[in-house]
Structure formats: structure tokens, C-alpha cells
Coordinates of C-alpha atoms in Angstrom, one line a residue:
M854 CA -17.4 -34.1 -92.7
P855 CA -16.2 -37.4 -94.3
I856 CA -17.7 -40.5 -93.8
R857 CA -16.4 -42.2 -90.9
M858 CA -15.8 -46.0 -91.6
T859 CA -15.4 -48.4 -89.2
G860 CA -13.2 -51.3 -89.1
M861 CA -15.3 -53.6 -91.6
V862 CA -12.4 -54.7 -93.7
S863 CA -9.5 -54.4 -90.9
G864 CA -11.6 -55.7 -88.0
L865 CA -10.3 -52.8 -86.0
D866 CA -12.6 -51.0 -83.4
T867 CA -12.0 -47.8 -85.2
D868 CA -14.1 -45.8 -82.7
S869 CA -12.6 -46.6 -79.7
I870 CA -9.2 -46.2 -81.3
V871 CA -10.1 -42.7 -82.5
K872 CA -11.4 -42.0 -79.2
E873 CA -8.2 -42.7 -77.3
L874 CA -6.4 -40.9 -79.7
V875 CA -8.1 -37.8 -79.0
S876 CA -8.6 -38.3 -75.3
A877 CA -6.0 -35.8 -74.2
Y878 CA -8.2 -33.1 -76.0
S879 CA -11.3 -34.5 -74.4
T880 CA -9.5 -34.4 -70.9
K881 CA -8.8 -30.6 -71.5
K882 CA -12.4 -30.1 -72.6
E883 CA -13.5 -31.8 -69.5
K884 CA -11.4 -29.9 -67.2
Y885 CA -12.8 -26.5 -68.5
E886 CA -16.2 -28.2 -68.2
K887 CA -16.0 -29.3 -64.7
E888 CA -14.5 -25.5 -63.9
R889 CA -17.6 -23.9 -65.2
T890 CA -20.0 -26.2 -63.6
K891 CA -17.9 -25.2 -60.1
L892 CA -18.2 -21.6 -61.1
G893 CA -22.0 -21.9 -61.7
W894 CA -22.8 -23.2 -58.4
K895 CA -20.5 -20.6 -57.0
Q896 CA -22.6 -17.9 -58.4
E897 CA -26.0 -19.5 -57.5
I898 CA -24.3 -19.6 -53.7
W899 CA -23.3 -16.0 -54.1
K900 CA -26.7 -14.9 -55.6
S901 CA -28.7 -16.3 -52.7
L902 CA -26.5 -15.1 -50.1
N903 CA -26.3 -11.8 -51.7
K904 CA -30.1 -11.6 -51.7
E905 CA -30.6 -12.4 -47.8
V906 CA -27.8 -9.7 -47.1
N907 CA -29.8 -7.2 -49.3
S908 CA -32.8 -7.8 -47.5
F909 CA -31.2 -7.5 -44.0
Y910 CA -29.4 -4.1 -45.3
K911 CA -33.1 -2.9 -46.0
S912 CA -34.0 -3.8 -42.8
A913 CA -31.1 -2.3 -40.8
G914 CA -31.8 0.9 -42.8
N915 CA -35.1 1.3 -41.6
L916 CA -34.0 0.9 -37.9
R917 CA -31.9 4.1 -38.1
F918 CA -35.0 6.0 -37.7
D919 CA -37.6 6.4 -35.1
S920 CA -40.3 5.2 -37.5
G921 CA -38.4 2.1 -37.5
Y922 CA -39.8 1.2 -33.9
N923 CA -42.9 0.4 -32.6
T924 CA -42.2 3.0 -29.9
K925 CA -45.8 4.3 -28.7
K926 CA -49.0 2.1 -28.3
T927 CA -52.4 4.0 -27.9
T928 CA -56.0 2.7 -26.6
S929 CA -59.5 4.2 -26.9
S930 CA -61.8 3.9 -24.0
D931 CA -64.5 3.5 -26.3
S932 CA -63.7 2.0 -29.8
T933 CA -67.4 2.6 -30.8
K934 CA -66.7 6.4 -30.8
A935 CA -63.1 6.5 -32.0
T936 CA -60.1 4.3 -32.7
V937 CA -56.8 5.4 -32.3
S938 CA -53.1 4.3 -33.3
A939 CA -49.9 6.3 -32.3
S940 CA -46.6 7.0 -33.8
G941 CA -43.3 7.6 -32.4
N942 CA -43.7 11.2 -31.6
A943 CA -47.3 10.6 -30.0
T944 CA -47.0 12.1 -26.3
V945 CA -47.2 9.8 -23.8
G946 CA -50.1 10.1 -21.4
T947 CA -53.9 10.4 -21.3
Q948 CA -55.7 12.9 -23.5
K949 CA -59.7 13.6 -23.8
L950 CA -61.5 13.2 -27.2
H951 CA -64.9 14.8 -27.8
V952 CA -66.5 13.9 -31.1
L953 CA -69.2 16.5 -32.0
S954 CA -69.9 15.3 -35.5
T955 CA -68.9 12.7 -38.0
A956 CA -68.4 13.0 -41.5
Q957 CA -71.3 12.4 -43.8
S958 CA -72.0 12.4 -47.5
G959 CA -75.0 14.2 -48.9
Y960 CA -77.5 11.4 -49.6
L961 CA -81.0 11.6 -51.4
T962 CA -83.5 8.7 -51.3
G963 CA -85.8 9.1 -53.9
A964 CA -89.7 8.4 -53.1
E965 CA -91.1 5.5 -55.0
I966 CA -92.3 6.4 -58.6
K967 CA -95.0 4.7 -60.6
T968 CA -96.5 5.0 -64.1
A969 CA -100.1 5.8 -64.5
A970 CA -100.8 2.1 -65.5
N971 CA -98.8 1.1 -62.3
E972 CA -96.4 -0.8 -64.5
K973 CA -93.1 -1.9 -63.7
V974 CA -90.3 0.9 -63.9
T975 CA -87.1 0.2 -65.3
T976 CA -84.0 2.3 -66.7
S977 CA -85.4 2.2 -70.2
T978 CA -88.8 3.6 -68.9
K979 CA -89.6 6.9 -70.7
L980 CA -90.7 10.2 -68.5
S981 CA -94.0 10.2 -70.5
D982 CA -94.9 7.1 -68.9
L983 CA -94.5 8.9 -65.7
G984 CA -96.8 11.8 -66.5
V985 CA -94.3 14.3 -68.0
T986 CA -95.8 15.9 -71.0
A987 CA -93.4 18.8 -71.8
D988 CA -90.7 18.3 -74.7
E989 CA -88.1 20.0 -72.3
I990 CA -88.0 20.4 -68.6
T991 CA -85.1 21.8 -66.6
F992 CA -84.1 21.4 -62.8
N993 CA -81.0 22.2 -61.1
V994 CA -78.3 20.4 -59.1
G995 CA -76.4 22.6 -56.8
P996 CA -74.4 23.4 -53.7
A997 CA -76.5 23.1 -50.5
N998 CA -76.9 25.8 -47.9
N999 CA -75.6 28.4 -50.3
N1000 CA -72.2 26.8 -50.2
S1001 CA -70.1 28.0 -53.2
A1002 CA -67.4 25.8 -51.9
S1003 CA -69.1 23.0 -53.2
G1004 CA -69.1 23.9 -56.7
T1005 CA -71.6 25.8 -59.2
T1006 CA -75.2 24.7 -60.1
K1007 CA -75.7 22.6 -63.0
Q1008 CA -79.0 22.2 -65.1
I1009 CA -80.3 18.8 -66.0
K1010 CA -82.6 19.2 -69.1
V1011 CA -84.9 16.2 -70.1
G1012 CA -88.2 15.7 -71.8
K1013 CA -90.9 13.6 -72.3
D1014 CA -89.0 11.3 -74.6
S1015 CA -86.0 10.8 -72.0
T1016 CA -85.6 7.8 -70.4
I1017 CA -84.8 7.1 -66.4
S1018 CA -81.4 6.2 -67.7
D1019 CA -80.9 9.6 -69.5
V1020 CA -81.9 11.1 -66.0
V1021 CA -79.2 9.0 -64.2
N1022 CA -76.8 9.9 -66.9
Q1023 CA -77.3 13.5 -66.5
L1024 CA -77.0 13.6 -62.4
K1025 CA -73.6 11.7 -62.6
D1026 CA -72.6 14.5 -65.3
A1027 CA -73.7 17.0 -62.7
G1028 CA -71.0 15.3 -60.3
L1029 CA -73.3 13.1 -58.3
N1030 CA -73.3 9.4 -57.5
A1031 CA -76.6 8.4 -59.2
N1032 CA -78.2 4.9 -59.5
F1033 CA -82.2 3.8 -60.0
D1034 CA -83.3 0.8 -58.4
A1035 CA -86.0 -0.8 -60.3
G1036 CA -86.7 -3.2 -57.7
N1037 CA -87.7 -0.2 -55.3
R1038 CA -88.4 2.0 -58.2
R1039 CA -86.4 5.0 -56.5
F1040 CA -83.4 7.0 -57.4
Y1041 CA -80.5 6.8 -55.1
L1042 CA -78.2 10.2 -54.9
S1043 CA -75.1 10.8 -53.0
S1044 CA -72.1 13.4 -53.2
S1045 CA -68.8 12.5 -54.4
D1046 CA -67.3 12.8 -51.1
S1047 CA -68.1 13.3 -47.6
G1048 CA -68.0 16.7 -45.7
Y1049 CA -70.2 19.8 -45.7
A1050 CA -68.3 21.0 -48.9
T1051 CA -69.5 18.6 -51.2
D1052 CA -73.2 18.5 -50.2
F1053 CA -75.8 19.0 -52.9
N1054 CA -79.4 20.1 -53.3
I1055 CA -82.0 19.4 -56.1
T1056 CA -84.1 22.4 -56.9
A1057 CA -86.8 23.3 -59.4
D1058 CA -85.8 25.9 -62.0
S1059 CA -87.2 28.9 -61.3
S1060 CA -87.8 30.1 -65.0
D1061 CA -89.6 26.6 -66.0
T1062 CA -93.2 26.4 -64.6
N1063 CA -93.0 22.5 -65.0
S1064 CA -89.9 22.0 -62.8
T1065 CA -91.5 21.0 -59.7
T1066 CA -94.1 18.6 -61.3
L1067 CA -91.4 16.8 -63.0
L1068 CA -89.2 16.6 -59.9
N1069 CA -92.1 14.9 -58.2
A1070 CA -92.8 12.4 -61.2
L1071 CA -89.2 11.4 -60.4
G1072 CA -89.4 11.2 -56.7
L1073 CA -87.0 13.9 -56.4
G1074 CA -89.1 16.7 -55.1
K1075 CA -90.6 17.2 -51.5
T1076 CA -91.1 13.3 -50.9
A1077 CA -87.4 12.7 -51.4
K1078 CA -85.5 12.0 -48.0
K1079 CA -82.4 13.7 -47.9
I1080 CA -79.5 13.4 -45.5
D1081 CA -77.1 16.5 -45.4
G1082 CA -73.5 16.2 -45.8
S1083 CA -71.3 17.2 -43.1
D1084 CA -68.0 17.6 -41.7
A1085 CA -66.2 15.6 -38.8
V1086 CA -65.8 18.0 -35.9
I1087 CA -63.9 16.7 -32.9
V1088 CA -62.3 18.4 -29.6
L1089 CA -58.9 17.1 -28.4
N1090 CA -57.5 18.6 -25.3
G1091 CA -59.7 21.8 -25.8
V1092 CA -59.0 22.5 -29.2
K1093 CA -61.6 22.3 -32.2
Y1094 CA -60.6 20.3 -35.5
T1095 CA -62.5 19.8 -38.6
S1096 CA -62.1 17.2 -41.3
T1097 CA -64.1 16.4 -44.5
T1098 CA -63.4 12.6 -43.7
N1099 CA -63.4 10.7 -40.4
N1100 CA -59.8 10.4 -40.1
F1101 CA -57.6 13.1 -38.2
S1102 CA -53.8 13.0 -38.1
I1103 CA -52.9 14.8 -34.7
N1104 CA -49.2 15.1 -33.1
G1105 CA -48.5 11.4 -33.8
L1106 CA -52.3 10.2 -33.3
S1107 CA -54.1 8.8 -36.1
I1108 CA -57.7 9.3 -35.0
S1109 CA -60.8 7.5 -36.6
V1110 CA -64.0 8.7 -35.6
N1111 CA -67.1 6.5 -35.6
G1112 CA -69.8 8.0 -33.2
V1113 CA -70.8 11.2 -31.6
T1114 CA -70.0 11.9 -28.1
D1115 CA -71.8 15.2 -27.1
K1116 CA -74.6 16.6 -29.0
V1117 CA -74.2 20.2 -29.9
D1118 CA -76.9 22.5 -31.8
D1119 CA -74.4 24.9 -33.3
L1120 CA -71.0 23.4 -34.3
E1121 CA -70.1 26.7 -35.2
K1122 CA -70.4 28.5 -32.0
V1123 CA -69.7 25.3 -29.8
D1124 CA -68.1 26.2 -26.3
V1125 CA -65.4 23.7 -25.9
D1126 CA -64.5 24.7 -22.5
A1127 CA -68.3 23.9 -21.5
L1128 CA -67.8 20.3 -22.8
D1129 CA -68.6 17.5 -20.3
D1130 CA -65.4 15.7 -20.1
S1131 CA -67.4 12.7 -18.3
K1132 CA -68.7 11.8 -22.0
A1133 CA -65.3 12.4 -23.8
V1134 CA -63.1 9.5 -25.1
S1135 CA -59.9 8.8 -23.1
I1136 CA -57.0 8.3 -25.4
S1137 CA -54.0 6.5 -23.2
T1138 CA -50.5 6.2 -25.0
T1139 CA -48.0 4.6 -23.4
T1140 CA -44.2 3.3 -24.4
D1141 CA -44.7 0.0 -26.3
T1142 CA -41.7 -1.6 -24.8
Q1143 CA -42.6 -5.1 -26.0
G1144 CA -43.0 -3.9 -29.5
I1145 CA -39.5 -2.2 -29.4
Y1146 CA -38.1 -5.4 -27.7
D1147 CA -39.5 -7.7 -30.7
K1148 CA -38.0 -5.3 -32.9
I1149 CA -34.6 -5.7 -31.8
K1150 CA -34.9 -9.3 -31.3
D1151 CA -36.2 -9.8 -34.9
F1152 CA -33.2 -7.7 -36.2
L1153 CA -30.5 -9.9 -34.2
T1154 CA -32.3 -13.1 -35.2
S1155 CA -32.0 -11.9 -38.8
Y1156 CA -28.3 -10.9 -38.1
N1157 CA -27.7 -14.4 -36.8
N1158 CA -29.1 -16.2 -39.6
I1159 CA -26.8 -14.4 -41.9
I1160 CA -23.4 -14.4 -40.1
N1161 CA -24.1 -18.1 -39.2
K1162 CA -24.4 -18.9 -42.8
M1163 CA -21.6 -16.9 -43.7
T1164 CA -19.5 -18.7 -40.9
K1165 CA -20.5 -22.1 -42.0
L1166 CA -19.4 -21.3 -45.6
Y1167 CA -16.2 -19.7 -44.7
N1168 CA -15.1 -22.8 -42.6
A1169 CA -16.3 -25.4 -44.6
D1170 CA -14.4 -28.7 -45.1
S1171 CA -12.2 -28.9 -48.2
A1172 CA -13.3 -30.7 -51.0
K1173 CA -10.1 -31.1 -52.6
N1174 CA -10.2 -34.4 -54.2
Y1175 CA -13.9 -33.9 -55.4
E1176 CA -14.9 -32.6 -58.9
P1177 CA -18.1 -32.3 -60.7
L1178 CA -19.1 -35.7 -62.4
T1179 CA -19.1 -36.3 -65.8
D1180 CA -22.2 -37.9 -67.6
D1181 CA -20.4 -41.3 -67.5
E1182 CA -19.5 -41.1 -64.0
K1183 CA -23.0 -40.3 -62.9
S1184 CA -24.2 -43.1 -64.7
Q1185 CA -22.4 -45.8 -62.5
M1186 CA -23.6 -44.0 -59.4
S1187 CA -27.2 -43.6 -57.6
D1188 CA -28.9 -40.3 -57.5
S1189 CA -28.5 -39.9 -53.8
E1190 CA -24.6 -40.7 -54.3
V1191 CA -24.5 -38.0 -57.0
E1192 CA -26.4 -35.5 -55.0
K1193 CA -24.1 -36.3 -51.9
W1194 CA -20.8 -35.9 -54.1
E1195 CA -22.2 -32.6 -55.8
T1196 CA -23.4 -31.2 -52.3
K1197 CA -19.8 -31.8 -50.9
I1198 CA -18.6 -29.7 -53.5
K1199 CA -21.1 -26.8 -53.2
D1200 CA -20.5 -26.6 -49.5
S1201 CA -16.7 -26.0 -49.7
L1202 CA -17.2 -23.5 -52.7
L1203 CA -16.7 -20.3 -50.4
R1204 CA -14.2 -21.8 -48.2
R1205 CA -11.8 -19.4 -47.1
D1206 CA -13.3 -16.8 -49.9
S1207 CA -11.7 -13.2 -49.3
N1208 CA -14.7 -11.6 -50.5
L1209 CA -16.8 -13.6 -47.8
S1210 CA -14.4 -12.8 -45.3
T1211 CA -14.4 -9.3 -46.0
I1212 CA -18.0 -8.7 -45.8
M1213 CA -18.1 -10.7 -42.5
N1214 CA -15.6 -8.8 -40.8
A1215 CA -17.1 -5.7 -41.8
M1216 CA -20.7 -6.8 -40.0
T1217 CA -19.0 -8.4 -36.8
T1218 CA -16.5 -5.2 -36.2
S1219 CA -19.8 -2.9 -36.7
M1220 CA -21.7 -4.7 -34.3
T1221 CA -18.9 -4.8 -31.5
K1222 CA -18.2 -0.9 -31.8
A1223 CA -18.8 1.3 -28.4
I1224 CA -21.7 3.9 -29.1
S1225 CA -21.6 7.1 -27.0
I1226 CA -25.1 8.7 -25.9
N1227 CA -25.0 11.6 -23.6
G1228 CA -21.7 11.2 -23.0
K1229 CA -21.6 7.6 -22.0
N1230 CA -20.6 4.6 -23.9
Y1231 CA -22.7 1.8 -24.6
S1232 CA -22.3 -1.8 -26.4
L1233 CA -24.6 -4.4 -26.8
S1234 CA -23.7 -6.2 -23.7
S1235 CA -24.7 -3.0 -21.9
F1236 CA -28.4 -4.5 -22.6
G1237 CA -27.7 -7.8 -21.9
I1238 CA -27.1 -8.9 -25.5
S1239 CA -23.7 -10.8 -26.3
T1240 CA -22.1 -14.2 -28.1
L1241 CA -21.6 -17.1 -26.2
G1242 CA -18.1 -17.1 -26.9
Y1243 CA -16.1 -19.7 -29.0
M1244 CA -16.0 -22.2 -26.2
N1245 CA -19.8 -22.3 -25.7
S1246 CA -21.0 -21.5 -28.8
A1247 CA -22.6 -24.1 -31.4
E1248 CA -20.3 -25.0 -34.4
N1249 CA -20.3 -21.7 -36.8
E1250 CA -22.3 -19.8 -34.3
Q1251 CA -19.6 -18.2 -32.5
N1252 CA -20.5 -14.6 -33.9
A1253 CA -24.4 -14.9 -33.1
Y1254 CA -25.7 -12.9 -30.4
H1255 CA -28.2 -14.1 -27.7
I1256 CA -30.6 -11.8 -25.3
D1257 CA -30.4 -12.6 -21.5
G1258 CA -33.9 -13.6 -20.5
D1259 CA -35.1 -14.4 -23.8
E1260 CA -37.6 -17.1 -23.4
D1261 CA -37.2 -18.6 -26.7
D1262 CA -33.2 -19.1 -26.1
E1263 CA -32.4 -22.2 -24.3
N1264 CA -29.0 -20.7 -23.7
T1265 CA -29.9 -17.3 -22.0
S1266 CA -33.1 -17.8 -21.0
G1267 CA -32.5 -18.0 -17.4
N1268 CA -30.4 -14.9 -17.2
K1269 CA -31.7 -11.5 -16.0
D1270 CA -33.5 -9.7 -18.7
K1271 CA -31.5 -6.5 -19.0
L1272 CA -32.9 -5.5 -22.2
M1273 CA -36.5 -5.3 -21.0
A1274 CA -35.7 -3.7 -18.1
A1275 CA -33.6 -0.9 -19.9
L1276 CA -36.9 -0.6 -22.1
S1277 CA -38.7 0.0 -19.2
S1278 CA -36.8 2.6 -17.7
D1279 CA -35.3 4.4 -20.4
P1280 CA -36.5 3.4 -23.9
D1281 CA -35.2 6.4 -25.4
T1282 CA -31.2 5.4 -24.7
V1283 CA -32.0 1.9 -25.9
I1284 CA -33.8 3.6 -29.3
D1285 CA -31.0 5.7 -29.6
F1286 CA -28.0 3.1 -29.3
M1287 CA -30.0 0.7 -31.8
K1288 CA -30.5 3.6 -34.3
Q1289 CA -26.7 4.2 -34.1
L1290 CA -26.0 0.6 -34.3
S1291 CA -28.2 -0.1 -37.1
T1292 CA -26.4 3.1 -39.0
N1293 CA -22.9 1.6 -38.3
L1294 CA -24.0 -1.7 -40.0
Y1295 CA -26.1 -0.2 -42.8
T1296 CA -23.1 2.1 -43.4
A1297 CA -20.3 -1.0 -43.4
I1298 CA -22.6 -3.0 -45.9
D1299 CA -23.4 -0.4 -48.0
K1300 CA -19.6 0.4 -48.4
Q1301 CA -18.9 -3.3 -49.5
M1302 CA -21.7 -2.9 -52.0
Q1303 CA -20.4 -0.1 -54.1
S1304 CA -20.2 -0.7 -57.7
N1305 CA -16.7 -1.1 -59.3
S1306 CA -15.0 -3.1 -62.4
L1307 CA -15.4 -6.3 -60.7
R1308 CA -19.0 -5.8 -59.2
S1309 CA -22.3 -4.2 -59.2
R1310 CA -23.7 -1.9 -57.0
Y1311 CA -25.5 -3.7 -54.2
S1312 CA -23.5 -6.7 -54.9
I1313 CA -21.3 -8.1 -52.0
Y1314 CA -19.6 -10.3 -54.5
N1315 CA -17.5 -10.0 -57.8
D1316 CA -20.8 -10.8 -60.0
K1317 CA -19.2 -9.0 -63.1
E1318 CA -16.0 -11.0 -62.7
M1319 CA -17.6 -14.3 -62.4
T1320 CA -20.0 -13.4 -65.6
S1321 CA -16.9 -12.5 -67.5
Q1322 CA -15.2 -15.7 -66.0
Y1323 CA -18.1 -18.1 -66.9
T1324 CA -18.5 -16.4 -70.8
S1325 CA -14.6 -17.4 -71.2
Y1326 CA -15.1 -21.0 -70.2
T1327 CA -17.8 -21.4 -72.3
K1328 CA -15.8 -20.0 -75.2
T1329 CA -12.7 -22.3 -74.4
I1330 CA -15.1 -25.1 -74.3
A1331 CA -16.4 -24.5 -77.5
E1332 CA -12.7 -24.0 -78.8
W1333 CA -11.7 -27.4 -77.6
E1334 CA -14.8 -29.2 -79.2
T1335 CA -13.5 -27.9 -82.4
K1336 CA -10.2 -29.1 -81.8
I1337 CA -11.7 -32.6 -81.0
S1338 CA -13.9 -32.6 -83.8
D1339 CA -11.3 -31.8 -86.1
K1340 CA -8.9 -34.2 -84.9
E1341 CA -11.5 -36.8 -84.9
D1342 CA -11.8 -36.2 -88.8
Y1343 CA -8.3 -36.2 -89.2
Y1344 CA -7.9 -39.6 -87.6
Y1345 CA -11.0 -41.1 -89.2
K1346 CA -9.6 -40.1 -92.7
K1347 CA -6.6 -41.9 -92.0
F1348 CA -8.7 -45.0 -91.2
S1349 CA -10.6 -44.6 -93.9
K1350 CA -7.7 -44.4 -96.5
M1351 CA -6.3 -47.8 -94.7
E1352 CA -9.6 -49.4 -95.1
T1353 CA -9.8 -48.6 -98.5
A1354 CA -6.4 -49.9 -99.4
L1355 CA -7.0 -53.1 -97.5
S1356 CA -10.2 -53.5 -99.5
K1357 CA -8.3 -53.0 -102.7
L1358 CA -5.6 -55.4 -101.4
N1359 CA -8.1 -58.3 -100.4
S1360 CA -9.8 -57.7 -103.8
Q1361 CA -6.3 -58.3 -105.6
T1362 CA -5.4 -61.1 -103.5
S1363 CA -8.5 -62.7 -104.2
S1364 CA -8.1 -62.3 -108.0
L1365 CA -4.7 -63.8 -107.9
S1366 CA -5.9 -66.6 -105.8
G1367 CA -8.5 -67.4 -108.4
M1368 CA -6.1 -67.2 -111.4
F1369 CA -3.9 -69.7 -109.8
S1370 CA -6.5 -71.9 -108.7
S1371 CA -7.8 -72.3 -112.5

């Protein structure tokens, strides 16, 4: 790049002149910069709107199925014995639950152990300090009650030079949860899982005469306290069920048992018909009309928020005479004035947008379709749900739906609550209607989010096209920047030559003047 001389000889404001000479090029560049800025703002608005539509699309998708509704609620007459929740296919009515046993892991608390000198016992204490003299002693960790289902017997091999830590590690390797509490000087052992099948016993090895004495030295012999592992056993409506945990899932009911209702000597031979129902927990299941109502209300609230936003964007005032500001223009305005100016433009960017119109029409049409259930046609208005009409709606809210009798809606709170009445008398019809309505809406939105050459999957606007346009603007702006630079260099060269020529002329004139004066 040549040296850009200012008008040192000529006295001309060269920079201003060059700037004016290339102004046409600068104007072109600014035009594309402003178009790119508006496109960037438009992309941001679409991305935000697209995110909201996608979230609503997923919510509507969930309401296509029974699982999307809180259709049942269940109470337990004694939560200290059992807690219960219900899903959509739970039977309405009252059921009797007897809890005969709760699930329990096998648990062994060792006896307190001491050294000969009654010193502190830690995990690094050697077994010789506990009176063990043999180099190697074997004992067994195996299934309780000869229950082969809980695994095979594993041998523990330790000796006088082994430490408490070595014993703990071998017990863990045998499949037990094992710990030694130095403060209480006891071993604490439990089975890996609850239930009868995972219960365990620790026994002396019959081939090792020292085995019993070792076990006693470790507090794991007869003086240890053992709680046997057991399964949870319940009787629901005269049928017995068994679980290795305290949780049961039966015909839409999720039951968690906490305590026993009936003491039974032999769980295998229990006569379920002889159980005293006065001791049973009553499980009452009803249709959760309020839960369903809230689901529908939440759905409509989400729909209204999106459709109102779309309507406002589509009906926005024109900003025809507003363009993004240049840095020079911003410098002459306050921050609030700049923000107000730019907001005016941003609010208008989706005005009368064809993509926006298409998705709006798809959604509003889906909401107005009649739905046939058992040969009878229903619409939202059948359940007291409707728009307020163009004359009564707030600005840009003519597509929003209101529920008659909704205490949170000042427009319709005084009307008769047809939706709750319908849910109370015939909840299945309301749910079937909402499932089909959600399906129609989900399908309509999904259709608008199919990928093509202009847009990506799950996009309601032409994101690919806009990205391409943005890249094209950036390229064009770079080209105009090069043109401006080249033109500036051209003019500065011209002025540089002129300044050089003037400098020479002045020098010659000065010399001639000196000659004549002498």
C-alpha cells in the first residue's frame, strides 16, 4: 500500500476528498451490511420462536397417549405400612392390601473384639494380636438356609499375620458388604441385595479344627447377631405376590411396603382367605379430574403463549423507513434511542412472513377440527373452551383459547365450568378428545418441520437458506471493502503525485526568485 500523503503542499483536505470520491462504494457496502444485520436479527427471532414451538411440539406429542394425563390418584389408609401411586390403567375402586413381610438384606453385626492386652483394634491390627496362632485358617461364606440360588460357598483364608483389613477385603471379594468399625471394635456385614435369595451365612470349615476359634476371635461366631435376609410378601385382593425389594408394580399400582400388617408363621403355607381384612390397608383409586383439568389448562396456556407471539409478529407495524444504524449514526444518539430504533426494526422483521403464516394456519386449523368419538362429533367448544372472537379479544390474542369457569381467567371465570363437569361425568371422552386433538396438532406441526433444501428437520423456518444468505452478504461486503480500498489507493496515488509535483514547482519557483533577487 502506498504512503497516503495529506495536502501538506497543496493545503487540501485529502482524506475528506478521497472519502467523498469513494462514498458511492461505501454506500453500497453499508447497504449490504445493513441487510446482513437485519438478517442476523431475523435469524435470532426465528431461532427463539423455533425453540418454543419445538418444546410445545414435544408436549403435545406426550398428550397423544394415556400416559400423558394424570388420570388416576390413589390413597393408602396407612402410609406407615404401604404407600401407593397409580398410573392410567389402575382400576378405580377400593382394594385390600395385606403386608405379610418386608424385604430385608441379610445383616450381621459382629461381637466386640479385643486384643490380649485390651489395646485399640484398628484395620491394621494383626490377627495374632487377637489370639490367632495358626499360619492359615479357613472359614466359609455361603448361602443361608441351604439356598443354592444365592450363590456358591466361598472360602476365606487368613492367618496370624493377616490384618483386620485383609479380612474385610476377602469378605468383600466373597460378595458381601463389609466394614470394620474401629470405634465399636466390630465387623458389620450385609448381603449385596435385599431378599431371601441373597442371604448369607458365615460358618466354620469342617476340615479346619481352628476355624471355629478364629471366627470367635473375630466376633463372627455364635456371639454375632444375624438378621436373615427375606423377601417382601403381600396379598392384594386375595392374591399373594413376592418381591426381593419392597416395591411392587401391579395393574397400574406402584406399591411400596414399609411395615407388616399381619404376623404369619409360615409365609409358604399362609391361607390368604383366612387373613383378617380389618388389619388390611385400604387402597382407594379414583379418577384425578383436577389433574386432567390442569394438564389441559397447561396445554392451552402453552398454545396461547406461542400463537399470541406469532400473531403479534405477523401483525407488527411496518418499519419501512427504519434501517440499522451505522456507528456514526449511533454516536449521535443516546443508548435508549438506539435501542428503541433497533427494537422497532426487530419487531417488524416477521411482518406478513409467509413461513409464519403457514405454521400459524396449520396450528389454528388443527385446533378447530371436529373430532368423532363413538359416533358423535366434538370440538373444544363442546367442553366450554373457545376464543373470545375478534371483537372481544385483546390485540393479537384473537387465536387464544379460554376455559369457561377458569378462576384464573378474568374473561371467562364467571361462566359455567363445562370442562370440569365433563371430566366428572365422562373423563374418558374428554381424554379421548384431547388425545386426538393433540395428535392432529402434533402432526400438523411435524409436517411443517420436515427437512428440505431450505430448512433442517425440526425447523419451522428456512434456516439453511438464511445461513446461505448470511454467508453471501459477508462475501459481498468483503468484496466491496476490497473495492473501496483499491479506489482509495488509486486516489491517494493521484494526490501523492500532485503533491510531489507541487513540491517540485515550489522549489523551482523559490530558486528563480532567489536568482532574480540577487
